[in-house]
PDB file of C-alpha atoms in Angstrom:
ATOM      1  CA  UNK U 310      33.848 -14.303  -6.957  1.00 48.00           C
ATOM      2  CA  UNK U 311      31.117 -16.540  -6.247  1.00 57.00           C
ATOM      3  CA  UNK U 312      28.067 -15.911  -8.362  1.00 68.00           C
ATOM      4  CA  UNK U 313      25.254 -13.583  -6.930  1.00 72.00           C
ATOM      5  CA  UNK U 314      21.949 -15.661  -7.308  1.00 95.00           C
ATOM      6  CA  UNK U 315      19.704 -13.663  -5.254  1.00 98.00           C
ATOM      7  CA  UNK U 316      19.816  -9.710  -4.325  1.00 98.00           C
ATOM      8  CA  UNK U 317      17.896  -8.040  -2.137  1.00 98.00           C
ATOM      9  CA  UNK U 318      17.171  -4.122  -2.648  1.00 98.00           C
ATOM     10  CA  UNK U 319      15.967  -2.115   0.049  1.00 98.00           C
ATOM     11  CA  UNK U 320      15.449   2.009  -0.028  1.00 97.00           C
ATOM     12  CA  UNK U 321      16.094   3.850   2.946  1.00 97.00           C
ATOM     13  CA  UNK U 322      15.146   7.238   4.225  1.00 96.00           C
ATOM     14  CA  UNK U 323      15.811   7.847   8.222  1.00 95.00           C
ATOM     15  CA  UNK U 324      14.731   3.867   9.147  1.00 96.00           C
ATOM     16  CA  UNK U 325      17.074   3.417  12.223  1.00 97.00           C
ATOM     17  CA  UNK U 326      13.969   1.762  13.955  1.00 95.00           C
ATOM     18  CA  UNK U 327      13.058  -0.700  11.483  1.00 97.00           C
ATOM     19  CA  UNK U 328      16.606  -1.262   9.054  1.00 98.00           C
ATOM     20  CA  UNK U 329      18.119  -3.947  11.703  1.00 98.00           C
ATOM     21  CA  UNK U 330      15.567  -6.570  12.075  1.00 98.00           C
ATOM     22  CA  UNK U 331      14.506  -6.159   8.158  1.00 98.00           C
ATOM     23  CA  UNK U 332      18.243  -6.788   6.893  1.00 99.00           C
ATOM     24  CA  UNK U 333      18.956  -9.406   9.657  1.00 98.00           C
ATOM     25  CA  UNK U 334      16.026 -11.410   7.690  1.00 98.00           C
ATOM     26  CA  UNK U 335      17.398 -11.289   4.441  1.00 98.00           C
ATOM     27  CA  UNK U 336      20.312 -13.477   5.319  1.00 97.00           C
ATOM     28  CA  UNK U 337      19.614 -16.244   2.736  1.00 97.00           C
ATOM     29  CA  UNK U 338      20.177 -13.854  -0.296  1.00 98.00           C
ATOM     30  CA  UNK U 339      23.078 -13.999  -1.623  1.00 97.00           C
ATOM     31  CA  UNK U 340      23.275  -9.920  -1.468  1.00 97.00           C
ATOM     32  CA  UNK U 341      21.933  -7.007   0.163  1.00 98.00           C
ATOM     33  CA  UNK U 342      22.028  -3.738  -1.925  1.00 98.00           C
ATOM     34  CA  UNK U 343      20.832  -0.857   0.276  1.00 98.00           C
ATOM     35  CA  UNK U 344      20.145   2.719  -1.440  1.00 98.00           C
ATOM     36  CA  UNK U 345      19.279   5.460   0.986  1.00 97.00           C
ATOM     37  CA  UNK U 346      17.518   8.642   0.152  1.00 95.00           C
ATOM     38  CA  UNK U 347      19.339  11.378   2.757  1.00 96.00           C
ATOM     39  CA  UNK U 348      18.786  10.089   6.031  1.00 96.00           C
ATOM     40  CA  UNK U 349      19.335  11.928   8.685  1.00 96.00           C
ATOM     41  CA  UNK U 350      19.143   8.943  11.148  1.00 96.00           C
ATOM     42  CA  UNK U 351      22.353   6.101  11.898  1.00 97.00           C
ATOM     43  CA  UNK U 352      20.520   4.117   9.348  1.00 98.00           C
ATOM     44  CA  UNK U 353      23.460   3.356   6.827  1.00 98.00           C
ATOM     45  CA  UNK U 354      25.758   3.315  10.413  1.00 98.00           C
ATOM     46  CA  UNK U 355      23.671  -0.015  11.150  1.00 98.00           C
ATOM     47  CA  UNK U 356      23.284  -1.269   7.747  1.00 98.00           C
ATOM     48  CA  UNK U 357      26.817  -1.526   7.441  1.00 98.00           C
ATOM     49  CA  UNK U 358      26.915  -4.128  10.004  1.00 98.00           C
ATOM     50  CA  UNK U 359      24.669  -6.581   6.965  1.00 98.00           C
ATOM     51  CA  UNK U 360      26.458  -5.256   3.604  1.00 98.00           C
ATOM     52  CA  UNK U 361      29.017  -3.112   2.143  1.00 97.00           C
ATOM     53  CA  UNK U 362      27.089  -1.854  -0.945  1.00 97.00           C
ATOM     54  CA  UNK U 363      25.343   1.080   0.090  1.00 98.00           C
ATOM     55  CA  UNK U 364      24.239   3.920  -2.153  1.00 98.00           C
ATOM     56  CA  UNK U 365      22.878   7.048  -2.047  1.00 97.00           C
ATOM     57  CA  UNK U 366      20.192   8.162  -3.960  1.00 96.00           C
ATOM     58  CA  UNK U 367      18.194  12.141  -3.659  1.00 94.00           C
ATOM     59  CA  UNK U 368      15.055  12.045  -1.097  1.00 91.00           C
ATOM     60  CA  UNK U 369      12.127  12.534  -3.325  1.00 86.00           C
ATOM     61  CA  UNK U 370       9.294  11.713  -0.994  1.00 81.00           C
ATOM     62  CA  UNK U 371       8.745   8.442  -2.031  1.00 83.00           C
ATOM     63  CA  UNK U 372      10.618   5.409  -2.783  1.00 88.00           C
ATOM     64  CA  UNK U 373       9.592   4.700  -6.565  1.00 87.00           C
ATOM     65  CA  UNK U 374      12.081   6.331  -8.375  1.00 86.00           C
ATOM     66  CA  UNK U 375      15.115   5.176  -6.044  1.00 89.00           C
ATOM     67  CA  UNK U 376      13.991   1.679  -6.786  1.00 92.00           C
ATOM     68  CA  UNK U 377      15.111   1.312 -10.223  1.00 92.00           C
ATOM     69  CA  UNK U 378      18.577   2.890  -9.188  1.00 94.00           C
ATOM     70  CA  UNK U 379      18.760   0.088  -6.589  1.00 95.00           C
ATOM     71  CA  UNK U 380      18.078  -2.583  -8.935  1.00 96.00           C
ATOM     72  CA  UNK U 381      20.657  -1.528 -11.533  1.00 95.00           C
ATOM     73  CA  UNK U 382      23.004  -1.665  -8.622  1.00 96.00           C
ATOM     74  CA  UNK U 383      22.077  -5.312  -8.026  1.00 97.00           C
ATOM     75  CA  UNK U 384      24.031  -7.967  -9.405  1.00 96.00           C
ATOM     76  CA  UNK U 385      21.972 -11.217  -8.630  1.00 97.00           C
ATOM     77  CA  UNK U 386      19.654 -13.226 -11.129  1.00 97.00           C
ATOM     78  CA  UNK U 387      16.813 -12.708  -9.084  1.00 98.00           C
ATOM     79  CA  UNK U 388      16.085  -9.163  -7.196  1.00 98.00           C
ATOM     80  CA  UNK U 389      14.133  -9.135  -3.956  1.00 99.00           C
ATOM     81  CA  UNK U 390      12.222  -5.704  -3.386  1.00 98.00           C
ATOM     82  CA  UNK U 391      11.901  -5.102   0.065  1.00 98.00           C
ATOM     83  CA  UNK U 392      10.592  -2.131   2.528  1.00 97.00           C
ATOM     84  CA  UNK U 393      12.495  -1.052   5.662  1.00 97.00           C
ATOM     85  CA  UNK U 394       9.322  -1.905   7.537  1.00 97.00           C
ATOM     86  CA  UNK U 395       9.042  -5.641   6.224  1.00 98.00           C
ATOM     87  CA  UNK U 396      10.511  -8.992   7.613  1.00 98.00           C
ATOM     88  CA  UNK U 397      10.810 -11.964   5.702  1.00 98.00           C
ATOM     89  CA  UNK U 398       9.792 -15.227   7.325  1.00 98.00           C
ATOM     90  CA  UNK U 399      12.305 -18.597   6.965  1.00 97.00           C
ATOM     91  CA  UNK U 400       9.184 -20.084   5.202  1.00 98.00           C
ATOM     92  CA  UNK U 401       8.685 -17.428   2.266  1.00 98.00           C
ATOM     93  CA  UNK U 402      12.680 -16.962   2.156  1.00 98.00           C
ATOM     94  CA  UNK U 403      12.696 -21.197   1.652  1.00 97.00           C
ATOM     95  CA  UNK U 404       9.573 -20.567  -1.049  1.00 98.00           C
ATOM     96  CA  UNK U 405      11.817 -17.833  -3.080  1.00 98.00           C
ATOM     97  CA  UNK U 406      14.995 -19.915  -3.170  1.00 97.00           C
ATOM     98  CA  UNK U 407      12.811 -22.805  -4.666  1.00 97.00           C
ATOM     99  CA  UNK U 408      11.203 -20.744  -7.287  1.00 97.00           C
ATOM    100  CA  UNK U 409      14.868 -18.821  -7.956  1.00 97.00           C
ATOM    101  CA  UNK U 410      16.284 -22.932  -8.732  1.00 96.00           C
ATOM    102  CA  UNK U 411      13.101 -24.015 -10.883  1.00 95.00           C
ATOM    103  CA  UNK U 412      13.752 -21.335 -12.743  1.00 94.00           C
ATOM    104  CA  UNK U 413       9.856 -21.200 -14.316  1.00 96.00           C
ATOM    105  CA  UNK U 414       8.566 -17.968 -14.077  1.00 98.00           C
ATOM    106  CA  UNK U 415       9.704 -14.657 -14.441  1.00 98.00           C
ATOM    107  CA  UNK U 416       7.958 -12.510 -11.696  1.00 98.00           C
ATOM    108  CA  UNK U 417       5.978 -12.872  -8.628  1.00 98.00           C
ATOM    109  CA  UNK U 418       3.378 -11.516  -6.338  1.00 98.00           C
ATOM    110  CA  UNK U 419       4.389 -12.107  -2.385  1.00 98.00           C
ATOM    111  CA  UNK U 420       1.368 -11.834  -0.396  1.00 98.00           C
ATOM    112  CA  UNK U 421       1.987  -9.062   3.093  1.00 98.00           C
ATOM    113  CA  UNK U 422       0.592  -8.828   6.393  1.00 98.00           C
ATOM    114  CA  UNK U 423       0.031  -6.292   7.350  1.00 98.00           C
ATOM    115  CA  UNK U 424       0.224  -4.933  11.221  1.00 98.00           C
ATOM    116  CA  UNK U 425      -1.168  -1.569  11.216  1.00 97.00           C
ATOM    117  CA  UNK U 426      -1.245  -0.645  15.401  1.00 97.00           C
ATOM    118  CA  UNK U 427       0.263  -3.892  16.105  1.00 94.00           C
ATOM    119  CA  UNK U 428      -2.697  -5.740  14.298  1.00 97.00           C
ATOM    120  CA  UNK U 429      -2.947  -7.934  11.747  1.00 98.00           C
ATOM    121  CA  UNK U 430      -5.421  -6.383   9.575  1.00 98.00           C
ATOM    122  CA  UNK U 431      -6.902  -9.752   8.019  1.00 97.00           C
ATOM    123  CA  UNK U 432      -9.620  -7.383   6.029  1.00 97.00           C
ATOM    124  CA  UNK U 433     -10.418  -4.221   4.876  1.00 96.00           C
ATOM    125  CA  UNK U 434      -8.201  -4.747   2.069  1.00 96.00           C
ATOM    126  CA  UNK U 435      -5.256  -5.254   3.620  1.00 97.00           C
ATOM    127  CA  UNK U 436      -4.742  -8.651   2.721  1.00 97.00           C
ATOM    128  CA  UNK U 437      -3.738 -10.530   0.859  1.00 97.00           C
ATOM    129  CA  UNK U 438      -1.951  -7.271  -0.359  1.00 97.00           C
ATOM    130  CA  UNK U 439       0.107  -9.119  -3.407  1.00 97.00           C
ATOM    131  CA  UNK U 440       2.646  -7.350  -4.350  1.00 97.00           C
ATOM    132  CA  UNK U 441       5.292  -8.122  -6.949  1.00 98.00           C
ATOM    133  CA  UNK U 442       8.701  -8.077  -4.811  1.00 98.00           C
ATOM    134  CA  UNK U 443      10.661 -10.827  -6.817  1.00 98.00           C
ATOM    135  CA  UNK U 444      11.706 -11.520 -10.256  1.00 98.00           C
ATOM    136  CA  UNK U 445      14.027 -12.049 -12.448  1.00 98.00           C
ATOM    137  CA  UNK U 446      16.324  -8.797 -13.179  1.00 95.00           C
ATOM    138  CA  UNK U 447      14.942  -7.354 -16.252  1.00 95.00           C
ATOM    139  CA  UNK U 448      11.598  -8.706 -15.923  1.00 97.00           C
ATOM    140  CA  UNK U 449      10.347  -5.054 -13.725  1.00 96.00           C
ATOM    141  CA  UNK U 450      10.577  -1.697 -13.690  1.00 91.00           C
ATOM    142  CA  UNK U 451       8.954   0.686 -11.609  1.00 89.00           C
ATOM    143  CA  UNK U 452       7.282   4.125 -12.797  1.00 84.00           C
ATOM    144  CA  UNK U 453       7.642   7.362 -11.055  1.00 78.00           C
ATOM    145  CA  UNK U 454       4.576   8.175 -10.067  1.00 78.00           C
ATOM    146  CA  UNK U 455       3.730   7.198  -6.457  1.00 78.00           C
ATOM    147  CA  UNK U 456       2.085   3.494  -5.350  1.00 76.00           C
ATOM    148  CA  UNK U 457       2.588   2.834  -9.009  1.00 79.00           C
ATOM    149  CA  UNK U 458       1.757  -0.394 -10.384  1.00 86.00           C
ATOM    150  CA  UNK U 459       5.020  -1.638 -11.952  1.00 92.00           C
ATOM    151  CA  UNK U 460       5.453  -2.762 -15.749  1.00 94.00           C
ATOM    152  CA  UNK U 461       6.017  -6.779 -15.619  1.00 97.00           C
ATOM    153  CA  UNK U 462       7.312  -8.562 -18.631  1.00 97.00           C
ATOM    154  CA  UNK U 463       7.177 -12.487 -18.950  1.00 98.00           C
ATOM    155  CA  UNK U 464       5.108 -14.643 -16.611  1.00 98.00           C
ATOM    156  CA  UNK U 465       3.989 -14.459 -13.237  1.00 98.00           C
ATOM    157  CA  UNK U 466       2.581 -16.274 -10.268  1.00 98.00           C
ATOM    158  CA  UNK U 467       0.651 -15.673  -7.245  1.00 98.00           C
ATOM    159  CA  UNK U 468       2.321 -16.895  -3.910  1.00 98.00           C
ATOM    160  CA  UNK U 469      -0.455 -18.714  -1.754  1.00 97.00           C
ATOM    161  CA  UNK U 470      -2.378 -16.451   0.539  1.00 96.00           C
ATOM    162  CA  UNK U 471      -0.741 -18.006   3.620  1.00 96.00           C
ATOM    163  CA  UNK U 472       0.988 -16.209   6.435  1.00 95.00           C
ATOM    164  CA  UNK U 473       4.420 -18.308   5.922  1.00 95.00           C
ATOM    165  CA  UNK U 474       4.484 -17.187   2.333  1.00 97.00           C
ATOM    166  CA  UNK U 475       3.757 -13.440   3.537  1.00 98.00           C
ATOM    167  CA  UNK U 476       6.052 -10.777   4.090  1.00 98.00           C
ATOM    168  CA  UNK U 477       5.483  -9.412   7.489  1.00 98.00           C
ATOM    169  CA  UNK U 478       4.737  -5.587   6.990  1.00 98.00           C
ATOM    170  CA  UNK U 479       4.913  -3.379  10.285  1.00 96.00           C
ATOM    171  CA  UNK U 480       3.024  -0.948   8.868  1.00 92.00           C
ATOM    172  CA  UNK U 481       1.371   2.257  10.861  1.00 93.00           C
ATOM    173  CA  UNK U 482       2.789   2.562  14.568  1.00 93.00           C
ATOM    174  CA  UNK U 483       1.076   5.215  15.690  1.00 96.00           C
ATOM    175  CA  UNK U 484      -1.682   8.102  14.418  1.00 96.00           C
ATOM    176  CA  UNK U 485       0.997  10.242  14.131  1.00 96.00           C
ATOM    177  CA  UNK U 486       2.728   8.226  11.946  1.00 94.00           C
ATOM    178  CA  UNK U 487      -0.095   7.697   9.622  1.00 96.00           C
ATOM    179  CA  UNK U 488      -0.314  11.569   9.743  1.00 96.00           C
ATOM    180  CA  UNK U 489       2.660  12.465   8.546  1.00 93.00           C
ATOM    181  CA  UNK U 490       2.930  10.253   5.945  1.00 92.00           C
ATOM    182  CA  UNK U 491      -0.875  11.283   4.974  1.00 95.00           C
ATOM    183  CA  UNK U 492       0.725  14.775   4.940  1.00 93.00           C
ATOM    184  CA  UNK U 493       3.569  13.695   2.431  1.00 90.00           C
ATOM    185  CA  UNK U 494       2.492  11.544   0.391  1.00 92.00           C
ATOM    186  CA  UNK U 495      -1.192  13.911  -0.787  1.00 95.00           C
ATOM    187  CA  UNK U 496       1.363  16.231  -2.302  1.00 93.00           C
ATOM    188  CA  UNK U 497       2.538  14.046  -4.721  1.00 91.00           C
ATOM    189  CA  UNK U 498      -1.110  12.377  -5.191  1.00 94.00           C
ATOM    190  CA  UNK U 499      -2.447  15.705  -5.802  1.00 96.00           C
ATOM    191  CA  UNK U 500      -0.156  16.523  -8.508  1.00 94.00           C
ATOM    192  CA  UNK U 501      -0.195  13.167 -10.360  1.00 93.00           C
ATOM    193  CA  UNK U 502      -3.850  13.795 -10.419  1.00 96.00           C
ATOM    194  CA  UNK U 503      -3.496  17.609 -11.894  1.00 96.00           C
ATOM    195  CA  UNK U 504      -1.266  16.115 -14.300  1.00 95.00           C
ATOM    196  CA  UNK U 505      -3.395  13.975 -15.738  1.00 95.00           C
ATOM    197  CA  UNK U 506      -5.970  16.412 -16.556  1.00 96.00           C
ATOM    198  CA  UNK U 507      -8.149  16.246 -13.010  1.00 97.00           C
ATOM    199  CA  UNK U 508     -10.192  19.061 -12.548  1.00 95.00           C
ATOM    200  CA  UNK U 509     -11.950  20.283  -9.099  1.00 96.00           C
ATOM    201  CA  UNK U 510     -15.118  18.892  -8.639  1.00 95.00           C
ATOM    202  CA  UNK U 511     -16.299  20.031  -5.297  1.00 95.00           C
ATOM    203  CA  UNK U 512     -18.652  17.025  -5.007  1.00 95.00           C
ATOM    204  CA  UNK U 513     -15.108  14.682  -5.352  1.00 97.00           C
ATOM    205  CA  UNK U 514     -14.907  16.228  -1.259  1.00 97.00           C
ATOM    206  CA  UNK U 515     -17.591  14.137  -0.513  1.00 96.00           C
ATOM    207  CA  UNK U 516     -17.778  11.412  -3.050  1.00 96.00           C
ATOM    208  CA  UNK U 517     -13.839  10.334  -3.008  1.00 97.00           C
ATOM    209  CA  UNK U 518     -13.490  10.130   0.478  1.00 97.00           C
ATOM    210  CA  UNK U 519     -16.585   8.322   1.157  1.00 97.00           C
ATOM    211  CA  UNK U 520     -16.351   6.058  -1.282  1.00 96.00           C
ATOM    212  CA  UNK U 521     -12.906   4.739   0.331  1.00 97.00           C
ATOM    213  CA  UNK U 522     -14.779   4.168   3.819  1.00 97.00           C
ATOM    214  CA  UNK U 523     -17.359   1.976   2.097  1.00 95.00           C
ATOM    215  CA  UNK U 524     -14.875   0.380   0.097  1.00 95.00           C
ATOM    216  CA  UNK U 525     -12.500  -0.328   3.041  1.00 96.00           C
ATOM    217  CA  UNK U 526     -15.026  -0.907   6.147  1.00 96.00           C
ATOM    218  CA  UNK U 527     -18.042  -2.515   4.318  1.00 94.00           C
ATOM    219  CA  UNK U 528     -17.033  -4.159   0.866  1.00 93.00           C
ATOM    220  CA  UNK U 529     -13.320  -5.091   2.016  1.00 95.00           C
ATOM    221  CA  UNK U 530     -15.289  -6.465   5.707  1.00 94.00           C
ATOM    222  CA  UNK U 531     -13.247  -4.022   7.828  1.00 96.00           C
ATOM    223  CA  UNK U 532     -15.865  -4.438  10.409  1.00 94.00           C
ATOM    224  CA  UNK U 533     -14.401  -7.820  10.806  1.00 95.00           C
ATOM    225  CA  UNK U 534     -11.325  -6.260  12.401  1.00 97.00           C
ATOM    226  CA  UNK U 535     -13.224  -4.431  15.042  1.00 97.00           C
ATOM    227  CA  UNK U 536     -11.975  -1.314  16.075  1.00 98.00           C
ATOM    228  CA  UNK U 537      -8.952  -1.398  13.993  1.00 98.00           C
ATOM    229  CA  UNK U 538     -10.931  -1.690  11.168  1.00 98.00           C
ATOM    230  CA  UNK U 539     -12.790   1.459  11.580  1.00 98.00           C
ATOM    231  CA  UNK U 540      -9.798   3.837  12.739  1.00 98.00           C
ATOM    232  CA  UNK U 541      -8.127   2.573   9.147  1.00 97.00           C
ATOM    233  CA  UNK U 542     -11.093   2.661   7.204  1.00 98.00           C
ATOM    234  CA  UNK U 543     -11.578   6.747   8.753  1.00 98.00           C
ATOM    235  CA  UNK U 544      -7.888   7.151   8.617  1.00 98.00           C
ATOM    236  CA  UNK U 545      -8.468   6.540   4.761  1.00 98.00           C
ATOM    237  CA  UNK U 546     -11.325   8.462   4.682  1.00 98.00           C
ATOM    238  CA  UNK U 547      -8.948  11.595   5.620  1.00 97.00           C
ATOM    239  CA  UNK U 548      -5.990  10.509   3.325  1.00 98.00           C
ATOM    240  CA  UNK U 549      -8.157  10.728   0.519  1.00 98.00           C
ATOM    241  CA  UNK U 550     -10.188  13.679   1.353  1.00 98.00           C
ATOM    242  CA  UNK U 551      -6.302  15.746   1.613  1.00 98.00           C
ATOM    243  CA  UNK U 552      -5.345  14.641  -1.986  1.00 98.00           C
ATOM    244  CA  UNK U 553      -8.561  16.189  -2.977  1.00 98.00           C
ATOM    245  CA  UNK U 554      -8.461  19.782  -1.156  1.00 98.00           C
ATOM    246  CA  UNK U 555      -4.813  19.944  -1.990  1.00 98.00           C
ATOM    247  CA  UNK U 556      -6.181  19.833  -5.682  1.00 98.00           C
ATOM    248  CA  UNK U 557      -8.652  22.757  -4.559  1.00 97.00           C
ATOM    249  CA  UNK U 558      -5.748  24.720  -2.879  1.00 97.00           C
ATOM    250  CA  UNK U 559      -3.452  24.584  -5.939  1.00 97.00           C
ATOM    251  CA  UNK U 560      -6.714  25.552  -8.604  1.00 95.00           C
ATOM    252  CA  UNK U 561      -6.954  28.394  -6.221  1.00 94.00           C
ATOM    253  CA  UNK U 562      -9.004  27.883  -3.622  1.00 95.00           C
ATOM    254  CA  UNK U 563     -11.671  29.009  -5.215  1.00 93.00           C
ATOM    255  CA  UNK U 564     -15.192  29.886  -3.579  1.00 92.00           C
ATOM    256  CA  UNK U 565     -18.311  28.950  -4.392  1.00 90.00           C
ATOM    257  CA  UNK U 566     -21.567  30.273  -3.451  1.00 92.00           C
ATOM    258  CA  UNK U 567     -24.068  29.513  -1.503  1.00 92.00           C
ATOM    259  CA  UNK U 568     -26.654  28.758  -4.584  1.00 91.00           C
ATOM    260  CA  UNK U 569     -24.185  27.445  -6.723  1.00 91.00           C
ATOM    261  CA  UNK U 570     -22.568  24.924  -4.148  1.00 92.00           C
ATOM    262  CA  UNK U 571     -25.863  23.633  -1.953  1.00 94.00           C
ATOM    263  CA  UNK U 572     -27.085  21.065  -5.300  1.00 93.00           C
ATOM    264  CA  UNK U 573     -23.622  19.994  -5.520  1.00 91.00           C
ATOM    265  CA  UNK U 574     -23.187  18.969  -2.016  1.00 91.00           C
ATOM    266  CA  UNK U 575     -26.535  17.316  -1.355  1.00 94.00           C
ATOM    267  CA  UNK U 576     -26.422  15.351  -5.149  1.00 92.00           C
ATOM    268  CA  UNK U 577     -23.094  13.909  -3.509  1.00 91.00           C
ATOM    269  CA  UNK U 578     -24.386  13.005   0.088  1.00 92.00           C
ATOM    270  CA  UNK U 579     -28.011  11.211  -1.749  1.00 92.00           C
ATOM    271  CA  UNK U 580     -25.349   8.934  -3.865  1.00 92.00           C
ATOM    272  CA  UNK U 581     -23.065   8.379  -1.088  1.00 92.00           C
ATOM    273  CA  UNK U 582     -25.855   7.834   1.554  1.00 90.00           C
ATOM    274  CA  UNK U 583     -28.005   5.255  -1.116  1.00 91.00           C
ATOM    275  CA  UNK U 584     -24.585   3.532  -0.942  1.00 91.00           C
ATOM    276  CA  UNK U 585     -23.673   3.657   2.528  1.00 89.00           C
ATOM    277  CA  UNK U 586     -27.639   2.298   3.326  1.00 89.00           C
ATOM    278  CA  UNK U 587     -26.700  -0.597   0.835  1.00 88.00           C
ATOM    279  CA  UNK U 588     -23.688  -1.964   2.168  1.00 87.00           C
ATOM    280  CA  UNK U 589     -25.206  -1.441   5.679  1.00 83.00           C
ATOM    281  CA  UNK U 590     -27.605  -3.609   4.924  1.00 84.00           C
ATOM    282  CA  UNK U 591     -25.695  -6.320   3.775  1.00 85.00           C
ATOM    283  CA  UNK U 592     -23.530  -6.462   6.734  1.00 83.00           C
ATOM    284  CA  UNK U 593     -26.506  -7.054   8.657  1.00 80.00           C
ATOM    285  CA  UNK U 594     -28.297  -9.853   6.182  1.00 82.00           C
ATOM    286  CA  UNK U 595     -24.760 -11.389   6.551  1.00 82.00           C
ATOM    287  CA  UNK U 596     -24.769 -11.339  10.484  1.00 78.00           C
ATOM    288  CA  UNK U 597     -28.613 -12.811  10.370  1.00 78.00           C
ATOM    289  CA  UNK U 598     -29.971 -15.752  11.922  1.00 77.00           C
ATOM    290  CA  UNK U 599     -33.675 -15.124  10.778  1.00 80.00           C
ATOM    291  CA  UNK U 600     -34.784 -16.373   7.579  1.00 78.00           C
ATOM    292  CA  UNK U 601     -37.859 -13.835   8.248  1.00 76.00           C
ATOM    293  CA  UNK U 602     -35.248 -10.625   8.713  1.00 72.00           C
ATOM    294  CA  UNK U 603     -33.220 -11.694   5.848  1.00 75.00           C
ATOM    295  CA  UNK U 604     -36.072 -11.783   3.171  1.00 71.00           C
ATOM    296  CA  UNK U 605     -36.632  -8.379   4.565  1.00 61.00           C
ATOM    297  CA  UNK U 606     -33.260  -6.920   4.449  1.00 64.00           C
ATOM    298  CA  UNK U 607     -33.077  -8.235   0.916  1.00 74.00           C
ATOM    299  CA  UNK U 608     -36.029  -6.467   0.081  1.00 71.00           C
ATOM    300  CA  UNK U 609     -35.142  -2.998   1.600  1.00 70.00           C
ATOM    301  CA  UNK U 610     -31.696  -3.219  -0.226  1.00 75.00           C
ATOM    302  CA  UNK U 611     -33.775  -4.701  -3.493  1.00 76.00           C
ATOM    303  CA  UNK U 612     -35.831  -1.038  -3.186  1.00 72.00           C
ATOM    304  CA  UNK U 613     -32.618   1.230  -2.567  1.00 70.00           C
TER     305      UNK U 613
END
């Protein structure tokens, strides 16, 4: 048997949209391990037609605990970590085979670009996305917890923020979609943040949510992706605000009163607001022309 240089893992759960044209672009590793998590799609039917090793794994609700079962099943040098909903492009595929042969590093971070409603989101930070998706077996292991950062060990690179080293992630098709995966995934946010000793702040309603619009539409420059940019930075705005009232609606639900809850609400909009006025501003002073209006922009965000 020919030795395996190069595996590719990919978790499945009901992907019968997206499994083809991901697997048909992983034809330059030397294996394809797929691990699916009970669908109830053809998905393994059509996988079958790329690879023979095919496992199954229990549907948790997210992929990070099936991916550490799909890398033990691997048998290449090098694992490649890849998402139902990615392609890989002949130029990143050529870039991975080079870095498998040198042989110089242990782990590294693949840039993605991501199309969220058939756009390229080039801001609101979406890109470069780096994520690490190839290494050396034995050099990463995923936690449990969900969107987990994964524990690295050796030495690592950055792939250039370029499209041809990107993988190509067809993210978010449709509102719906975004929905229901809003839906599923806050449980498990929710209780990851319980666990670690969160409590209910009712001012976190305001605060958390708001403070992923600003972070998304003004620091991350989603404004710069027009429209897109502020359904996804809103769309975040509601993913985060669910983790949070999930967290109320597993403490109880528990009212407050009228007295009790009006400081607490207007203590978060003043913060929120001082910030929002501040990152307003500098998207104008950016956008100006005038040497006149920028001193004065400075100044009003100077006196925030």
């Amino acid at each position: 048997m020919a030795k395996v240089k190069i595996s590719a893992v990919v978790n499945t759960r009901n992907e019968s949209e997206n499994i083809f044209d991901c697997l048909k672009s992983l034809g330059f590793c030397d294996e394809i391990v797929v691990v699916d998590m009970e669908s109830e799609d053809n998905t393994k039917e059509i996988a079958k037609q790329f690879t023979d090793r095919i496992y199954d794994h229990k549907a948790v609700g997210y992929v990070e605990p099936g991916r550490n079962y799909a890398i033990r099943k691997a048998l290449g040098d090098w694992i490649f970590v890849v998402d139902a909903d990615e392609r890989v492009p002949r130029t990143l595929a050529a870039k991975l085979i080079e870095i498998a042969d040198k042989n110089e590093v242990d782990f590294v971070r693949v840039p993605r670009k991501n199309l969220v409603f058939g756009q390229w989101l080039r801001h609101s930070r979406w890109w470069p996305d780096f994520n690490i998706r190839f290494f050396k077996k034995g050099s990463v292991e995923w936690q449990d917890e969900i969107h987990s950062v994964p524990i690295t060990y050796g030495t690592g690179i950055n792939l250039e923020e370029e499209v041809g080293q990107a993988l190509e992630h067809h993210h978010y098709r449709t509102i719906d979609e975004y929905f229901l995966r809003a839906l599923r995934y806050s449980g498990q946010q929710s209780k990851e943040l319980i666990d670690s000793g969160y409590k209910f702040d009712p001012a976190d309603l305001i605060k958390k949510p708001t403070g992923e619009f600003l972070s998304r539409f003004f620091a991350g420059e989603g404004y710069k992706d027009g429209l897109h940019g502020l359904v996804v930075a809103l769309l975040q705005f509601f993913s985060i605000l669910l983790v949070y009232l999930k967290v109320w609606q597993a403490e109880g639900s528990k009212p407050r009163n009228e007295r009790e809850f009006t400081p607490i609400w207007q203590a978060g909009f003043r913060e929120k607001f001082k910030e929002f006025r501040y990152w307003f501003l500098t998207s104008k002073l950016e956008n100006s022309e005038s040497k006149t209006e920028s001193f004065f922009l400075k100044l009003k965000r100077k006196l925030l």
